[in-house]
XYZ file of C-alpha atoms in Angstrom:
564
model
C 147.008 26.623 44.429
C 149.965 24.211 44.879
C 153.581 25.585 43.601
C 155.932 23.810 45.115
C 156.555 20.406 47.604
C 159.641 19.531 49.320
C 159.593 16.529 50.966
C 162.403 15.098 53.399
C 162.288 11.879 55.688
C 158.353 11.442 55.436
C 156.908 7.544 54.912
C 158.815 6.088 52.030
C 160.232 9.540 50.660
C 163.763 10.759 51.849
C 164.165 13.737 49.701
C 161.851 15.128 46.843
C 161.042 18.462 46.123
C 159.029 19.471 42.873
C 157.361 22.542 41.232
C 153.882 21.941 40.184
C 152.925 23.129 36.829
C 149.155 25.190 37.198
C 146.751 22.159 35.909
C 149.038 19.488 38.132
C 150.864 16.514 37.691
C 150.364 12.706 37.021
C 152.665 11.121 39.507
C 153.392 8.002 38.177
C 155.736 4.978 39.208
C 155.761 1.110 40.339
C 154.144 0.359 43.773
C 156.176 1.272 46.512
C 157.869 3.984 44.749
C 156.310 6.920 46.816
C 153.186 7.848 45.194
C 150.901 7.229 48.291
C 153.755 9.190 50.566
C 153.730 12.271 48.245
C 150.088 12.454 48.133
C 149.921 12.006 52.207
C 152.658 14.601 52.820
C 150.043 17.272 50.714
C 147.125 16.034 53.332
C 149.465 15.920 56.526
C 150.847 19.085 55.344
C 148.310 21.137 54.654
C 145.424 19.485 56.493
C 147.236 17.723 59.336
C 145.065 14.746 58.734
C 146.080 11.453 59.813
C 149.659 12.800 61.143
C 151.274 9.831 62.904
C 154.912 9.562 64.471
C 155.527 6.792 62.664
C 155.097 8.741 59.370
C 158.923 9.897 60.102
C 161.224 8.004 58.162
C 162.832 5.090 60.109
C 166.329 6.672 61.227
C 165.574 10.082 61.057
C 164.962 12.729 63.733
C 162.281 14.586 61.649
C 159.865 14.859 58.688
C 160.047 17.900 56.921
C 157.199 19.222 54.677
C 157.395 22.031 53.073
C 154.617 23.798 50.560
C 154.264 26.908 48.477
C 150.665 28.078 47.863
C 149.070 30.857 46.643
C 148.055 33.554 48.593
C 146.109 36.444 48.747
C 146.719 39.904 47.440
C 148.246 41.117 50.677
C 149.947 37.976 51.793
C 151.553 37.118 48.748
C 152.898 33.577 48.014
C 152.154 31.220 51.487
C 154.734 29.155 52.713
C 153.961 26.493 55.038
C 156.602 23.956 57.032
C 155.472 21.111 59.266
C 157.729 19.215 61.563
C 157.410 16.129 62.605
C 159.155 13.837 64.876
C 159.223 10.429 66.768
C 158.370 11.169 69.842
C 154.741 12.702 68.194
C 155.891 16.624 67.886
C 153.963 18.125 65.409
C 155.033 22.027 64.639
C 153.473 23.984 61.792
C 154.697 27.112 60.486
C 153.263 29.569 58.085
C 154.573 33.197 56.650
C 153.590 35.273 53.931
C 155.473 36.480 51.565
C 157.253 39.058 53.376
C 158.462 36.694 56.244
C 155.878 37.375 58.245
C 154.172 34.390 60.797
C 150.850 33.669 60.939
C 148.843 33.271 64.077
C 147.383 30.452 64.234
C 148.300 29.146 61.534
C 146.049 25.784 60.774
C 142.305 27.816 61.215
C 144.361 30.401 58.724
C 144.953 27.054 56.463
C 141.808 25.864 56.559
C 140.214 29.298 55.337
C 142.472 29.678 52.884
C 142.552 26.207 51.217
C 139.462 25.034 52.510
C 140.493 21.659 51.098
C 138.107 18.392 51.060
C 140.041 15.424 50.343
C 137.116 13.668 48.180
C 138.293 10.697 46.616
C 136.371 11.118 43.035
C 137.136 7.974 41.726
C 136.312 5.646 44.645
C 133.180 7.495 45.127
C 132.710 6.676 41.242
C 133.240 2.942 42.202
C 131.350 2.685 45.236
C 128.790 0.626 44.193
C 126.437 1.252 48.006
C 124.568 4.290 49.134
C 125.796 4.042 52.504
C 129.292 3.773 51.178
C 129.175 6.911 49.468
C 127.842 8.641 51.985
C 130.524 7.520 54.631
C 133.070 8.287 51.961
C 131.997 11.761 51.704
C 131.554 12.576 55.062
C 134.531 11.615 56.547
C 135.990 13.439 53.374
C 134.515 16.979 53.591
C 135.238 19.462 56.660
C 132.563 20.592 58.746
C 132.772 23.251 60.878
C 129.437 24.182 62.803
C 129.427 27.323 65.210
C 128.551 26.656 68.834
C 124.829 28.438 68.761
C 124.194 26.405 66.213
C 124.953 22.962 67.575
C 123.129 24.656 70.917
C 119.781 25.733 68.873
C 120.165 21.788 67.359
C 120.413 20.305 70.654
C 117.360 22.302 71.859
C 116.774 21.511 75.374
C 119.597 19.818 76.263
C 123.118 21.252 77.154
C 125.895 20.925 74.610
C 128.286 20.892 77.952
C 126.778 17.368 78.731
C 127.557 15.975 75.390
C 130.244 17.241 73.777
C 134.174 16.778 75.720
C 136.719 18.934 76.883
C 139.935 20.538 76.340
C 142.392 19.999 79.336
C 141.745 23.962 79.629
C 137.812 23.070 80.609
C 136.626 24.567 77.560
C 134.551 22.756 75.169
C 136.510 20.587 72.476
C 134.589 22.406 69.420
C 137.831 22.301 66.880
C 137.325 18.892 66.003
C 135.428 17.754 62.612
C 132.180 18.811 63.029
C 130.599 15.104 61.922
C 132.980 13.933 64.940
C 131.222 16.433 67.154
C 128.134 15.517 65.581
C 128.664 11.568 66.247
C 129.977 12.288 69.625
C 126.121 13.930 70.624
C 124.713 10.801 68.728
C 126.868 8.267 70.691
C 125.870 10.013 73.488
C 122.168 10.059 72.774
C 122.680 6.197 71.592
C 123.876 5.982 75.272
C 120.706 7.485 77.303
C 118.826 5.854 74.630
C 120.011 2.629 75.558
C 119.287 3.630 79.536
C 115.809 4.766 78.586
C 115.159 1.143 76.875
C 116.670 -0.722 79.866
C 113.975 2.029 81.801
C 111.150 0.871 79.917
C 111.915 -3.061 80.253
C 112.344 -2.442 84.001
C 109.101 -0.379 84.100
C 106.959 -2.794 82.002
C 108.529 -5.403 84.148
C 107.201 -3.559 86.946
C 103.865 -2.594 85.937
C 102.890 -6.445 84.645
C 104.460 -7.359 88.595
C 102.042 -4.518 89.653
C 99.148 -6.056 87.499
C 99.576 -9.625 88.864
C 99.502 -8.387 92.167
C 96.691 -6.455 91.747
C 95.215 -9.266 90.424
C 95.385 -11.599 93.135
C 94.381 -8.739 95.739
C 91.150 -8.027 93.355
C 90.230 -11.925 93.597
C 91.123 -12.530 97.127
C 89.278 -9.399 98.121
C 86.498 -10.774 96.192
C 86.514 -13.717 98.004
C 86.538 -12.248 101.590
C 83.464 -10.273 100.055
C 81.599 -12.647 99.497
C 82.264 -14.620 102.463
C 80.578 -11.420 104.430
C 77.946 -11.621 102.587
C 78.806 -8.905 100.552
C 79.398 -7.977 97.014
C 82.943 -6.628 95.943
C 81.825 -3.216 95.322
C 79.758 -2.818 97.898
C 83.196 -4.098 99.813
C 85.188 -1.556 98.996
C 82.505 0.918 99.911
C 83.201 0.549 103.422
C 84.784 3.122 105.442
C 87.970 2.229 107.916
C 87.126 4.857 110.516
C 83.645 4.987 110.696
C 83.912 0.990 111.342
C 87.228 0.933 113.207
C 84.744 3.709 115.705
C 81.626 0.875 115.787
C 83.893 -1.843 116.520
C 86.060 0.308 119.190
C 82.032 0.970 120.949
C 80.690 -2.688 120.505
C 84.488 -3.838 122.242
C 83.535 -1.529 124.826
C 80.347 -3.040 125.343
C 81.585 -5.948 125.460
C 84.100 -5.424 128.130
C 81.502 -3.450 129.712
C 79.836 -6.601 129.861
C 82.983 -8.591 130.684
C 83.303 -6.314 133.694
C 79.565 -6.822 134.877
C 80.328 -10.604 134.704
C 83.179 -10.476 137.263
C 81.373 -8.062 139.788
C 78.957 -10.523 139.803
C 80.798 -13.615 140.772
C 82.798 -11.274 142.965
C 79.370 -10.031 144.451
C 78.136 -13.770 144.543
C 80.924 -15.278 146.204
C 81.571 -12.065 148.751
C 77.621 -12.485 149.557
C 78.358 -16.265 149.482
C 80.998 -15.483 152.764
C 78.337 -13.142 154.201
C 75.345 -15.403 154.433
C 77.476 -18.168 156.204
C 78.966 -15.514 158.331
C 75.555 -14.759 159.135
C 74.777 -18.193 159.602
C 77.266 -18.557 162.044
C 76.253 -15.559 163.912
C 72.974 -17.088 164.243
C 73.803 -20.072 165.471
C 76.163 -18.506 168.419
C 72.689 -16.137 169.340
C 70.717 -19.039 169.125
C 73.150 -20.103 171.522
C 73.423 -17.436 173.242
C 69.492 -16.742 173.627
C 69.167 -20.499 175.018
C 70.161 -19.676 178.792
C 66.438 -17.753 179.581
C 64.924 -17.990 182.695
C 61.966 -20.420 183.000
C 58.721 -20.389 185.187
C 60.565 -23.020 187.719
C 63.185 -20.566 188.045
C 61.122 -17.832 188.772
C 59.737 -19.724 191.230
C 62.636 -21.211 193.010
C 63.878 -17.709 192.957
C 60.249 -16.335 194.755
C 60.888 -19.254 197.065
C 63.901 -18.893 198.000
C 63.641 -15.373 198.688
C 60.468 -16.221 200.757
C 62.311 -18.595 202.714
C 64.803 -16.113 203.503
C 62.876 -13.773 204.599
C 61.385 -16.116 206.986
C 64.310 -17.458 208.231
C 65.253 -14.410 208.663
C 62.457 -13.551 210.648
C 62.638 -16.829 212.824
C 66.471 -15.679 213.621
C 65.011 -12.890 214.762
C 62.641 -14.134 216.618
C 64.874 -16.621 218.445
C 67.068 -14.038 219.324
C 64.185 -12.244 221.324
C 63.479 -15.445 222.279
C 67.181 -16.112 223.462
C 66.644 -12.647 225.436
C 63.215 -13.612 226.936
C 63.659 -17.271 227.520
C 67.072 -18.384 228.967
C 65.339 -21.744 229.081
C 64.625 -21.996 226.022
C 68.123 -21.198 224.960
C 69.346 -24.359 223.401
C 66.208 -25.330 221.650
C 66.884 -21.437 220.276
C 70.106 -21.895 219.821
C 69.628 -25.338 217.389
C 66.843 -23.316 215.801
C 69.083 -20.280 215.145
C 71.929 -22.496 214.232
C 69.279 -24.638 211.528
C 68.054 -21.497 210.196
C 71.707 -19.737 209.744
C 72.637 -22.980 207.969
C 69.014 -22.626 205.906
C 70.031 -19.107 205.573
C 73.395 -19.601 204.098
C 72.144 -22.093 201.689
C 69.494 -19.715 200.782
C 71.692 -16.799 200.643
C 74.195 -18.927 198.316
C 71.041 -20.110 195.958
C 70.200 -16.424 195.510
C 73.914 -15.065 194.318
C 73.953 -18.278 192.000
C 70.409 -17.289 190.037
C 72.052 -13.604 190.241
C 75.084 -14.739 188.642
C 73.115 -16.477 185.976
C 70.760 -13.617 185.781
C 73.562 -11.357 184.987
C 74.959 -13.989 182.839
C 71.857 -14.249 180.498
C 72.003 -9.816 180.472
C 75.048 -10.415 179.149
C 74.426 -12.635 176.609
C 71.272 -10.927 175.684
C 73.220 -7.810 174.771
C 75.784 -10.010 173.027
C 72.492 -11.436 171.123
C 71.464 -8.008 170.247
C 75.034 -6.781 168.734
C 74.695 -9.908 166.712
C 71.571 -8.690 165.188
C 73.121 -5.578 164.394
C 75.733 -7.369 162.883
C 73.618 -9.057 160.945
C 71.439 -5.916 159.552
C 74.662 -4.685 158.398
C 75.751 -7.759 156.603
C 72.222 -8.363 154.867
C 72.503 -4.910 154.074
C 76.151 -5.425 152.720
C 74.694 -8.423 150.647
C 71.886 -6.068 149.238
C 74.375 -3.378 148.217
C 76.928 -5.843 146.470
C 74.652 -7.976 144.989
C 75.203 -7.167 140.838
C 72.913 -8.348 138.183
C 74.900 -11.005 135.825
C 74.561 -10.022 132.240
C 72.606 -12.651 130.109
C 74.256 -15.260 128.058
C 72.119 -13.941 124.975
C 73.410 -10.589 125.734
C 77.308 -12.003 125.895
C 76.942 -14.201 122.530
C 75.586 -11.215 120.979
C 78.168 -8.409 122.009
C 80.631 -11.270 120.649
C 79.135 -11.727 117.844
C 78.872 -8.040 117.019
C 82.470 -7.578 117.263
C 83.300 -10.357 115.594
C 81.249 -9.224 112.567
C 82.893 -5.730 112.702
C 86.101 -7.402 112.631
C 86.154 -9.068 109.212
C 84.227 -5.922 108.302
C 87.271 -4.099 109.895
C 89.572 -6.125 108.175
C 87.775 -6.487 104.910
C 87.813 -2.382 104.815
C 91.680 -2.522 104.833
C 91.962 -5.033 102.295
C 89.531 -2.574 100.117
C 91.903 0.398 101.283
C 95.237 -2.023 100.328
C 93.359 -2.742 96.517
C 92.412 0.709 96.083
C 96.460 1.614 97.021
C 97.650 -1.209 94.090
C 95.448 0.185 92.043
C 97.279 3.554 92.417
C 100.433 1.526 92.506
C 99.147 -0.147 89.395
C 98.201 3.035 87.588
C 101.861 4.522 88.719
C 103.559 1.710 87.112
C 101.209 2.370 84.108
C 102.130 5.942 83.769
C 105.619 5.284 84.627
C 106.103 2.443 81.614
C 104.005 4.957 79.236
C 106.566 8.113 80.024
C 109.443 5.917 79.938
C 108.305 4.432 77.009
C 107.355 7.954 75.387
C 111.305 9.345 76.479
C 112.586 6.128 74.991
C 110.703 7.165 71.657
C 111.748 10.512 72.025
C 115.564 9.817 72.170
C 114.716 6.809 68.981
C 114.389 9.900 67.216
C 117.168 11.712 68.242
C 119.500 9.196 67.849
C 117.870 8.778 64.257
C 117.899 12.284 63.859
C 121.804 12.925 64.959
C 122.176 9.672 63.296
C 121.020 11.088 59.846
C 119.403 13.776 59.460
C 121.698 16.238 61.013
C 124.761 14.565 59.552
C 123.045 15.588 55.786
C 121.304 19.009 57.022
C 124.956 19.936 58.517
C 126.922 18.727 55.410
C 124.391 20.418 53.142
C 124.709 23.701 55.055
C 127.775 24.323 56.629
C 130.640 21.776 54.451
C 131.181 24.680 51.808
C 130.522 22.243 49.041
C 127.200 24.154 47.174
C 124.536 21.707 46.457
C 126.036 19.011 48.681
C 123.476 17.006 50.679
C 122.377 13.358 51.903
C 119.354 11.028 52.315
C 119.709 7.517 51.621
C 122.794 8.570 48.955
C 125.087 11.161 48.288
C 123.192 14.177 46.594
C 124.327 16.796 44.384
C 121.868 19.572 43.908
C 118.815 17.638 45.127
C 119.992 14.323 42.752
C 121.145 11.276 44.269
C 124.095 9.923 42.778
C 122.618 6.297 41.963
C 119.824 7.465 39.912
C 122.658 8.267 37.217
C 124.513 6.531 34.410
C 127.765 5.492 34.128
C 128.972 9.101 32.584
C 126.707 11.043 34.773
C 128.207 9.705 38.122
C 131.491 10.200 37.194
C 130.832 13.742 36.641
C 128.884 14.065 39.629
C 131.991 12.464 41.799
C 134.531 14.651 40.148
C 132.056 17.915 40.348
C 131.779 16.732 44.396
C 135.563 16.556 44.419
C 135.926 20.388 42.630
C 133.168 22.215 44.974
C 134.874 20.566 47.798
C 138.165 22.999 46.984
C 136.368 25.864 45.773
C 138.863 27.882 48.019
C 142.744 26.034 46.979
C 140.749 24.898 43.610
C 142.868 21.937 44.274
C 141.966 18.243 43.618
C 144.112 15.427 45.407
C 143.761 12.034 43.948
C 145.049 8.276 44.013
C 144.800 5.621 41.968
C 143.976 6.930 38.446
C 145.315 3.325 37.448
C 141.397 2.402 37.808
C 140.134 4.525 34.918
C 140.131 3.101 31.482
C 142.230 4.568 29.189
C 139.169 5.922 27.043
C 137.903 7.212 29.928
C 141.274 9.142 31.259
C 141.044 12.740 29.050
C 137.546 12.712 29.952
C 138.487 12.490 34.317
C 141.529 14.779 33.382
C 139.632 17.465 31.590
C 137.066 17.599 34.038
C 138.717 17.351 36.973
C 141.252 20.617 35.589
C 138.487 22.884 34.116
C 138.264 26.824 35.002
C 142.118 26.724 36.193
C 141.613 23.482 38.852
C 145.076 21.640 39.939
C 144.915 18.163 39.825
C 147.666 15.775 41.642
C 146.788 12.333 41.107
C 149.168 9.154 41.201
C 148.936 6.345 38.941
C 150.718 2.937 38.822
C 152.668 2.139 35.862
C 155.659 0.592 34.866
C 159.038 2.291 35.836
C 160.418 4.702 38.231
C 158.721 7.692 39.785
C 157.902 10.640 37.245
C 156.118 14.138 37.785
C 154.209 14.347 34.202
C 152.333 17.471 33.914
C 148.878 17.011 33.311
C 149.167 18.405 30.105
C 151.633 16.504 28.686
C 149.894 13.436 29.548
C 146.962 14.639 28.164
C 148.602 15.239 25.243
C 149.973 11.392 25.258
C 146.704 10.016 26.091
C 144.122 11.700 23.087
C 140.142 10.878 23.863
C 139.259 8.030 21.581
C 135.384 7.595 22.098
C 133.541 9.574 24.778
C 130.715 7.324 24.121
C 132.283 4.581 25.724
C 131.541 7.175 28.886
C 127.681 5.805 28.157
C 128.268 2.118 29.189
C 130.279 2.757 31.951
C 128.700 1.253 35.240
């Protein structure tokens, strides 16, 4: 409970000091008198909610907010002092009744007071469930243990979702709703990326499907052109066909080599035959010169004549010796015989030279015979049987068929690869879609389900939960009558402040006069303190709740039944 408030140079207040009664006060006055400034001072001073340098009154060096609240039996009354400066210096000091400073003052206050600045009247007048949800969620303190956050994230690491402090530790001292929203936003970003991945994967799958259909169509046409059905063509084995094609190409190459060798051998044989013809002509020419019968007779006659001449010469010589008388005749006979002898000797030498030439020619002819025999043998050895035209055509056809079949087999491999690629893109698209759907579920869970569950579990407001609307004890506010809804809103505000037993409220002027007593009575029952502003004529005044109730008695509570 708040006992005393001192405000210096804060917003529209230069100085204000007030001691608060147990049931609280109605802060009443015209606009711009400082009513809202007083409530803001409480929120900033106690909760550090919405503190800004601009709240320091213009021209002042600092704002001072001092409060005295109920403490515990051990601490006694607690004194709270918050100092704000224009340069954004925000200092909090908390002391107990014995003037001892409290360590971690803000955490101490949060634990001691547990104040939730729920605006019950605004909640009561909010027409839409979503507005009511957001108002309560933004007003209720929410502290979620780190271990619970990690459990909620399941397989995800908390470090990947929550920002860090300058010292590197996780910034988990903030409002739980802020942390949840931060995680939800991170999942939203992941979902955005996942949705793009889905589009990319579906596009890739569509492109792969188009490519596959084109390949299948082209393959069917090629298969038909090869005289095969597509299914049969897909069974072709590349390795087997490559081996068959290699063998066929090798056979064709051997035929080509045989053809080349045959052509070369034929050319060589033709040249050899030409050489043989030349040698035959030469041999014929050599052997044309031979001994004829006349030549042989002439040779014999010459030999006989030579013998006769020799005999005559001998006889003549003897006759010379015997008959000098017949010397002249004998000498003449001798001379004639000598002439005839010389002639016959010359003829004999010529015939001998001719015989020697004929013998030489015969030897040369025999050598030519040997060359001819060798060349004819070479012709036989060099002769190659050229492959037939049919054999060459058949080899060419087989190579062409196998080459076409190999191309078809490779197309079949490419087709199977395209099917595999299509299946892979389909799998990736399915996986991406599942991942996106999971993230979509997580986004919804962290945006809606987890905040509601967290507020119900950790807010400290018994019975508070969220569906599409704010619920208390499982009952949605939108299903209640006017009086029940007002009581509902007051109850949420009270349950949000069970430790401090203090409700801070703005805008009491929105409540009709005949409803005022009910509202004030419900808000302050069971020893709760209400600090509420109300716009009215006159200067700023602080009216104790009890006095205000005495001057505004209830007229008809039945009117509340008709409040919308």
